[in-house]
XYZ file of N, CA and C in Angstrom:
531
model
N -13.704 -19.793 -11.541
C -12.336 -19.534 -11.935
C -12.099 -20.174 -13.304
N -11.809 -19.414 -14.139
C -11.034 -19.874 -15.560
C -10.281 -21.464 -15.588
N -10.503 -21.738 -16.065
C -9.170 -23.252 -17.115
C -7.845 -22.192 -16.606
N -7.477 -21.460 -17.043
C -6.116 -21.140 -17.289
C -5.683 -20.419 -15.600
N -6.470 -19.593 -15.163
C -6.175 -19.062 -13.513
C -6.201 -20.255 -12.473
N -6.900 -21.681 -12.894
C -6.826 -23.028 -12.347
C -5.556 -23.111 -12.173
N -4.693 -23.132 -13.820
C -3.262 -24.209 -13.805
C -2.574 -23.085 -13.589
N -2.609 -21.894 -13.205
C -1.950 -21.230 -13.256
C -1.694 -21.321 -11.396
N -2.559 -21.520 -10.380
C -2.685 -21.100 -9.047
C -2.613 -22.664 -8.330
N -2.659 -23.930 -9.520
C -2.347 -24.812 -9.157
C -0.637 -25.685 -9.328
N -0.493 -24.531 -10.182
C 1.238 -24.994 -10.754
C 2.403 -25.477 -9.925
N 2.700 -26.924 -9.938
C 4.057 -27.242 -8.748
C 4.785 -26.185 -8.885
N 5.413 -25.835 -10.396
C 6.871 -24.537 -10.384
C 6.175 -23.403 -9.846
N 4.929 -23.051 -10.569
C 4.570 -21.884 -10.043
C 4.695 -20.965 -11.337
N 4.466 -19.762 -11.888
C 4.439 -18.912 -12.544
C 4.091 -17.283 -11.992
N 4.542 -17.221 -10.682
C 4.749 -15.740 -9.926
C 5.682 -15.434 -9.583
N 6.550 -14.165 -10.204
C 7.783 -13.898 -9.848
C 7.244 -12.440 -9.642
N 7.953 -11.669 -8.398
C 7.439 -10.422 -8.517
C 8.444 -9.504 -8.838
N 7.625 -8.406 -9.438
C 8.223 -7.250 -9.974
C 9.338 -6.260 -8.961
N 10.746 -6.380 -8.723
C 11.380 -5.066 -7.710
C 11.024 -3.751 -8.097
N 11.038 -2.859 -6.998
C 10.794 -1.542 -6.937
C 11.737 -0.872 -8.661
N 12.442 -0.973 -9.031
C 13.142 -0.729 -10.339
C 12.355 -1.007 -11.488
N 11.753 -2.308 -11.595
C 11.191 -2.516 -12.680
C 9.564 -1.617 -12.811
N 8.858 -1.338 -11.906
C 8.098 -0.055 -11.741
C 8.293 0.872 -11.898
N 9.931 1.528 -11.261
C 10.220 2.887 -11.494
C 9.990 3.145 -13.125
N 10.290 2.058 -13.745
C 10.878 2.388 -15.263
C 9.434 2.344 -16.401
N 8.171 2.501 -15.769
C 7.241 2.561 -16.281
C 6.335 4.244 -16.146
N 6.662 4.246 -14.680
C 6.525 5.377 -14.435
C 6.122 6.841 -15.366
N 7.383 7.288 -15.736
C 7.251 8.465 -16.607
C 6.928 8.103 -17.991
N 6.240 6.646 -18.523
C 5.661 6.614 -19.672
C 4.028 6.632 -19.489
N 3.484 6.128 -18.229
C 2.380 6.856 -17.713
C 2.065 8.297 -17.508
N 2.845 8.943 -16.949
C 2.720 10.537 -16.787
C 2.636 11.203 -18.139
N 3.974 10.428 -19.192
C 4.066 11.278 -20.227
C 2.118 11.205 -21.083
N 1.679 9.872 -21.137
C 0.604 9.672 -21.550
C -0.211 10.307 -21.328
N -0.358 10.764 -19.691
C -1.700 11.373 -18.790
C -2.544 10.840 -18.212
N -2.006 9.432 -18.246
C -3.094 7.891 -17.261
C -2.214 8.426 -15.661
N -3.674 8.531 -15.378
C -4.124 8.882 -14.159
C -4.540 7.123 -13.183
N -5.599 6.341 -14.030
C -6.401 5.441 -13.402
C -5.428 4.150 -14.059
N -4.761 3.469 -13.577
C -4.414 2.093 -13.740
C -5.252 0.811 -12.911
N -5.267 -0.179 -13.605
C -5.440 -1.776 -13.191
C -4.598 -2.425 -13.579
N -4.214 -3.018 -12.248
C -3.100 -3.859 -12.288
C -3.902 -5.400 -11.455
N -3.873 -5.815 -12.796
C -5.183 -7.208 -12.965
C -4.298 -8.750 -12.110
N -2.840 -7.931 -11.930
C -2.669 -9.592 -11.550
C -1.623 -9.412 -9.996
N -2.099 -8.259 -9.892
C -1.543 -7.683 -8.745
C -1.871 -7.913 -7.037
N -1.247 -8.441 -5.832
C -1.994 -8.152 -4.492
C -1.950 -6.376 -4.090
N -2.412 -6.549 -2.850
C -2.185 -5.019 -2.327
C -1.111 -4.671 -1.946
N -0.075 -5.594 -1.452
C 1.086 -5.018 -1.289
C 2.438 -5.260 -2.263
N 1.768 -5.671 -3.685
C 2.547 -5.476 -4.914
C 3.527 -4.521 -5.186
N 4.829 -4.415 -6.027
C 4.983 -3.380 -5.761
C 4.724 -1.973 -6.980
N 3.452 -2.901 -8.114
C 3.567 -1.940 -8.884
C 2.226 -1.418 -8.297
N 1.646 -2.020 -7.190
C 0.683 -1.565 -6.508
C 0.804 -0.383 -6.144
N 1.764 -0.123 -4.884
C 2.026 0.202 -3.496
C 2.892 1.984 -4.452
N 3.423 1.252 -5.252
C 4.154 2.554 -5.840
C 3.505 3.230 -6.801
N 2.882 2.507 -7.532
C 1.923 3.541 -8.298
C 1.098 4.371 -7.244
N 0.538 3.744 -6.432
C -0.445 4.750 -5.247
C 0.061 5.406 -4.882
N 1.976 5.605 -4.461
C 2.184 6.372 -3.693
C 2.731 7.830 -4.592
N 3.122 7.454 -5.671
C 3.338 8.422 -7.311
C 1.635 9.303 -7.243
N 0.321 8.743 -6.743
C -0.352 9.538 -7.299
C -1.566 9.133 -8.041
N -1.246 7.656 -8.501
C -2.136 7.063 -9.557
C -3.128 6.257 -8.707
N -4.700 6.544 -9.483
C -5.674 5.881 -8.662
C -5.769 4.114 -9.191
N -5.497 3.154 -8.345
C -4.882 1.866 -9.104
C -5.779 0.899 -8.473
N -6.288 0.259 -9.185
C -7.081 -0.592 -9.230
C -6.653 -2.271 -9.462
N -6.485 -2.947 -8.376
C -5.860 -4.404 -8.633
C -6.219 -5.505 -8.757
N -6.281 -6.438 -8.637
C -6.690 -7.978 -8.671
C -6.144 -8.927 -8.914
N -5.973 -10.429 -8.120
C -5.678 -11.296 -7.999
C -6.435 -12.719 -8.066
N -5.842 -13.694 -8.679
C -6.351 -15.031 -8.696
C -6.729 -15.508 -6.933
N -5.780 -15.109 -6.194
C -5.448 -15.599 -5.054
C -6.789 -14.812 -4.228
N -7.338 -13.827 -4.373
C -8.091 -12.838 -3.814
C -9.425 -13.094 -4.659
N -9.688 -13.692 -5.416
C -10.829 -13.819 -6.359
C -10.925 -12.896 -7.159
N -10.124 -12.436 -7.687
C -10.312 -11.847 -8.902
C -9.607 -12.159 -10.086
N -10.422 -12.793 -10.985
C -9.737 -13.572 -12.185
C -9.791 -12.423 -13.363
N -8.679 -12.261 -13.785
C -8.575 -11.316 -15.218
C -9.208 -12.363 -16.695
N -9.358 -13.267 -16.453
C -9.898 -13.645 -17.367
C -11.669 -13.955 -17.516
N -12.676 -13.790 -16.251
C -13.190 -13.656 -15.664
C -14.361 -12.317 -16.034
N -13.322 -11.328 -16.103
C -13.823 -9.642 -15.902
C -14.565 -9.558 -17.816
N -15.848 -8.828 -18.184
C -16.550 -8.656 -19.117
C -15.693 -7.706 -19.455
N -15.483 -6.998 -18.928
C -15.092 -5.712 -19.388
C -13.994 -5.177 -17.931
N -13.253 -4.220 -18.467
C -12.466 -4.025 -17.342
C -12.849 -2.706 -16.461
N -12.945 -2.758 -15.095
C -13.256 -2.001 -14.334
C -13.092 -0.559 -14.936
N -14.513 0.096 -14.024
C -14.992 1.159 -14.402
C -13.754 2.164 -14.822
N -13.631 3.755 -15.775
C -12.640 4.249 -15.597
C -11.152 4.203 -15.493
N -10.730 2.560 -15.797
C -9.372 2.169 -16.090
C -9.032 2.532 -17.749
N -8.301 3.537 -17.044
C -7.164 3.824 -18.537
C -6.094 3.345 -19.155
N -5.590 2.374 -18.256
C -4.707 1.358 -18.660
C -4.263 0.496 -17.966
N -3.446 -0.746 -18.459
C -2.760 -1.840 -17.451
C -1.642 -2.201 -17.333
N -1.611 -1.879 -16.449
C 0.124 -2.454 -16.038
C 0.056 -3.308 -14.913
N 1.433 -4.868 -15.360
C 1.200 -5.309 -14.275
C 2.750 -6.055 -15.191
N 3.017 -7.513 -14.484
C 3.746 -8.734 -14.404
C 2.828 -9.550 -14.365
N 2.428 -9.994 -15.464
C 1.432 -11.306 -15.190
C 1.938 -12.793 -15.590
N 1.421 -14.053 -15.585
C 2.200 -15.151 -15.839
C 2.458 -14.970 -17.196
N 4.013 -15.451 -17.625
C 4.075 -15.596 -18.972
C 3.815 -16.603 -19.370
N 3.253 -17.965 -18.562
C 3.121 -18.609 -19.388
C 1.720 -19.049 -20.179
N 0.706 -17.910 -19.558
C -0.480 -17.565 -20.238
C -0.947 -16.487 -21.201
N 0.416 -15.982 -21.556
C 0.503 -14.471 -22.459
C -0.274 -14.586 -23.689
N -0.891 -15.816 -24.476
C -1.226 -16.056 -25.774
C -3.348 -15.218 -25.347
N -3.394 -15.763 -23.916
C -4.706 -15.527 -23.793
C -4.467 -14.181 -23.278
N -3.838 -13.704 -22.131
C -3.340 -12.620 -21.558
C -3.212 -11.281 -22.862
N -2.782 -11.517 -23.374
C -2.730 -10.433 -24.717
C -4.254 -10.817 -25.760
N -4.344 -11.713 -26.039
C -5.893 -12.032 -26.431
C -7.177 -11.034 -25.588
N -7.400 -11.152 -24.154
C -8.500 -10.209 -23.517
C -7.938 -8.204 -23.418
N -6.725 -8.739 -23.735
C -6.255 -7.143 -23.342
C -7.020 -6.554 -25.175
N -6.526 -7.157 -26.044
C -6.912 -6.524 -26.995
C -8.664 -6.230 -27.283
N -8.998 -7.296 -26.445
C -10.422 -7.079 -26.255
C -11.054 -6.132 -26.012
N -9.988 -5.386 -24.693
C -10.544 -4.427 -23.846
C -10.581 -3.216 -24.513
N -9.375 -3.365 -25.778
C -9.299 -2.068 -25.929
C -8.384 -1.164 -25.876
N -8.020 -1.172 -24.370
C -7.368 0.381 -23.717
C -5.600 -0.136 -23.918
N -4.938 0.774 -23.495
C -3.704 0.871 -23.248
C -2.833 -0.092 -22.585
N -1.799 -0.560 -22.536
C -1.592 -1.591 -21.226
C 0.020 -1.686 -21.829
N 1.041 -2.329 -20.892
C 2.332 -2.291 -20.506
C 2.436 -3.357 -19.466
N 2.517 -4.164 -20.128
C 3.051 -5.319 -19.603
C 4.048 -5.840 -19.283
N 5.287 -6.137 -18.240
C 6.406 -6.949 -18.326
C 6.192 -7.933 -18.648
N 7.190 -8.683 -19.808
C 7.212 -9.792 -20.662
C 8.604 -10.354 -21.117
N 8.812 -11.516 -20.951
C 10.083 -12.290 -21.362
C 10.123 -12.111 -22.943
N 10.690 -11.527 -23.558
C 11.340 -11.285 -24.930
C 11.277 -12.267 -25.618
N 12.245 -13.343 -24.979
C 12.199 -14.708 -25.146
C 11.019 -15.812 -25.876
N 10.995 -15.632 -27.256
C 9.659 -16.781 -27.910
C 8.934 -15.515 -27.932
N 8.712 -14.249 -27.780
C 7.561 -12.972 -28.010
C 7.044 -13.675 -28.843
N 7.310 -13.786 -30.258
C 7.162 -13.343 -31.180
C 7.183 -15.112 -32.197
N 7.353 -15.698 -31.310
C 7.986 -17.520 -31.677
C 6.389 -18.275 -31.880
N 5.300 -18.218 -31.334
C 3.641 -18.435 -31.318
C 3.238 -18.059 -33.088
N 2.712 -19.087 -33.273
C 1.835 -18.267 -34.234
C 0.722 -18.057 -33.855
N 0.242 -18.210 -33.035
C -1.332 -17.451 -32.522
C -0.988 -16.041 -31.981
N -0.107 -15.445 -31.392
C 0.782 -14.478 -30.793
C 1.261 -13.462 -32.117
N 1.936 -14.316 -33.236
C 1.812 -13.764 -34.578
C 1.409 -13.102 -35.052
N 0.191 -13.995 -35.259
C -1.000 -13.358 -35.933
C -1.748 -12.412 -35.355
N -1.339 -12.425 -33.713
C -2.510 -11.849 -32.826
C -1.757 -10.384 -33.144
N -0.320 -10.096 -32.880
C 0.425 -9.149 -33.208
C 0.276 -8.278 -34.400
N 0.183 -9.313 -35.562
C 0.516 -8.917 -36.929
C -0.889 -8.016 -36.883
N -1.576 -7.935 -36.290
C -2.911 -7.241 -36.273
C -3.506 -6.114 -35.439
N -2.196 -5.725 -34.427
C -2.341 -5.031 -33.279
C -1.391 -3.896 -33.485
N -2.003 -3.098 -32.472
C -1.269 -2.263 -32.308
C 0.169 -2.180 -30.832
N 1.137 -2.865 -31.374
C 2.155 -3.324 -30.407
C 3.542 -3.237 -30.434
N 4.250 -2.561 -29.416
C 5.503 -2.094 -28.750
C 5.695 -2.540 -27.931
N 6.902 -2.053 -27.984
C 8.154 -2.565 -26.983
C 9.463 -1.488 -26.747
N 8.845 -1.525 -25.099
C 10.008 -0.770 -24.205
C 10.865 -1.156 -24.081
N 12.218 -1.241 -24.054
C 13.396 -2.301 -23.952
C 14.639 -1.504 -23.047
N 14.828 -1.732 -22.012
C 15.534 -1.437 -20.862
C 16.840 -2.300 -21.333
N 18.127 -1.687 -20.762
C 19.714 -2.196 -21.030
C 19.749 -3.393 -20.835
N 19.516 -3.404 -19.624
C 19.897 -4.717 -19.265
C 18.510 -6.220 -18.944
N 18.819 -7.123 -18.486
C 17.923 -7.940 -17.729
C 17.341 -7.422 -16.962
N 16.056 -7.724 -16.705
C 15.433 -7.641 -15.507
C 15.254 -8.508 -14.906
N 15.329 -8.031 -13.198
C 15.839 -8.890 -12.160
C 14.613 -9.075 -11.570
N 13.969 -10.255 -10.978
C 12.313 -10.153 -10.753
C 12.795 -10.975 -9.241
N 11.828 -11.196 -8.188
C 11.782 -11.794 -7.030
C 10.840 -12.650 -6.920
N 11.714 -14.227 -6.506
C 11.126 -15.116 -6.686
C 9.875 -15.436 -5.336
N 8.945 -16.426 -5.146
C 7.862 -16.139 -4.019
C 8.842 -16.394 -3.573
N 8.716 -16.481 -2.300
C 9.491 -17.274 -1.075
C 10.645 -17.395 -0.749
N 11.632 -16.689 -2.021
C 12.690 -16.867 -2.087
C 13.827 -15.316 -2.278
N 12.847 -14.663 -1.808
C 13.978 -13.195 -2.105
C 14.215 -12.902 -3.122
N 15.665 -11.825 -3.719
C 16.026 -11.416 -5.353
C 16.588 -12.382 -6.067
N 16.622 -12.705 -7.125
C 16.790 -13.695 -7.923
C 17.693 -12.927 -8.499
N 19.196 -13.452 -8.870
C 19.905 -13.170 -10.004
C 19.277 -12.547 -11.561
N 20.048 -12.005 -12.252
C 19.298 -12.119 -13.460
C 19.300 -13.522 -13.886
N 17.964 -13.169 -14.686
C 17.241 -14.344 -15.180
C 18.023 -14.695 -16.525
N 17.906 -15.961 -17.694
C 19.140 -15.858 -18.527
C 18.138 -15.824 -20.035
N 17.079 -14.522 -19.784
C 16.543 -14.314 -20.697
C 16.357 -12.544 -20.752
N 16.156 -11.756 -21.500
C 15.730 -10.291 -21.041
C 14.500 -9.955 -21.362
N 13.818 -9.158 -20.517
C 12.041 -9.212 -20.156
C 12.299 -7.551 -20.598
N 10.735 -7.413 -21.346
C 10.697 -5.721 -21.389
C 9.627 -5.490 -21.566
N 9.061 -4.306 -21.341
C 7.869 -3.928 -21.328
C 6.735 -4.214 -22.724
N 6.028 -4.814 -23.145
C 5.089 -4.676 -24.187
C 3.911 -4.308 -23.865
N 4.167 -3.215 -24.941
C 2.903 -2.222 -25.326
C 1.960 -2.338 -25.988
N 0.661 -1.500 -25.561
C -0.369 -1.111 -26.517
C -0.648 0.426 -26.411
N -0.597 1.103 -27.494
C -1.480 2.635 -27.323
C -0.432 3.175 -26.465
N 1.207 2.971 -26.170
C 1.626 3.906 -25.053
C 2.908 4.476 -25.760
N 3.442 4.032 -26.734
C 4.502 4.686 -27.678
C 4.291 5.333 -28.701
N 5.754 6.089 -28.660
C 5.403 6.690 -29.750
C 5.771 5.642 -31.346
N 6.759 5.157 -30.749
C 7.600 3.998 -31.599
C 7.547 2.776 -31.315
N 7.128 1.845 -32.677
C 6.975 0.659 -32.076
C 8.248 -0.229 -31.300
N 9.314 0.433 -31.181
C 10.362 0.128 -29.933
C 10.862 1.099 -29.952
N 10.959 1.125 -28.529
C 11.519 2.745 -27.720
C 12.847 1.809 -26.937
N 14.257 2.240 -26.697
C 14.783 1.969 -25.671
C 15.138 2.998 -24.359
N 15.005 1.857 -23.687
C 14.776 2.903 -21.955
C 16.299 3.042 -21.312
N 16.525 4.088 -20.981
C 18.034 3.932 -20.410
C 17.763 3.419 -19.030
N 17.361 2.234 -19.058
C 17.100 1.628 -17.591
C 18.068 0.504 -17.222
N 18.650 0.842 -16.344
C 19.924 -0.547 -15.918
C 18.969 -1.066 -14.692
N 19.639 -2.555 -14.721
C 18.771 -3.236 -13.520
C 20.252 -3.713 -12.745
């Protein structure tokens, strides 16, 4: 297991909030519009819900978890035939998290706290060099805490960041949460 999937699975606060059925819906038809068929969702269990709903939309989805042994930081290359990634992964490892994605290559759509995006200069620079968007939905997104049911909005707003999936490097989504 990685340095970073360590402090990440050893964390008192924790850094897993999960995604509601809404914040999936709203990814949805930017996959279809694309033509990604095969997703990995690298930080996902099986009964996730960008899991459970992408499978049931159609899409052949491929997942993995720290908790299950599967470390995204870990993987050489990303599983066979994945055309892109979508998931909610910790933000507070996004500097490396966006570091292997660009590695990989492919497409990916990430939920991400807005909040400091762009505040890193390793993130900066990593940006200033990429090819990267941003989906931006109306309002907050409302995420579910472990153990603890729906969480109010949060008092930051999270939106999708892109690679390879816009047309514009910010698109806004008429998505209310």
């Amino acid at each position: 297991m990685s340095d970073f999937s360590t402090q990440i699975k050893t964390s008192v606060n924790g850094d897993e909030y999960f995604s509601p059925p809404p914040v999936v819906e709203m990814i949805i038809p930017l996959l279809k519009q694309n033509n990604i068929q095969r997703v990995w969702c690298p930080f996902d269990k099986p009964d996730s819900n960008f899991v459970t709903m992408l499978t049931d939309k159609g899409f052949e989805v491929t997942y993995g978890h720290i908790e299950t042994g599967q470390d995204f930081f870990d993987y050489e290359v990303p599983p066979d035939n994945v055309q892109c990634v979508v998931s909610n992964p910790p933000f507070s490892k996004r500097n490396a998290i966006f570091k292997r994605l660009f590695e990989f290559n492919i497409p990916f759509a990430l939920v991400m706290n807005l909040n400091g995006l762009f505040d890193s200069k390793e993130r900066f620079e990593m940006f200033k060099h990429q090819d990267i968007e941003l989906y931006i939905p109306k309002g907050r997104m409302k995420f579910i805490a472990k153990d603890k049911g729906q969480m109010n909005s949060p008092n930051f707003q999270s939106v999708y960041v892109c690679s390879k999936m816009l047309d514009n490097p910010i698109t806004f989504a008429d998505w209310e949460f």
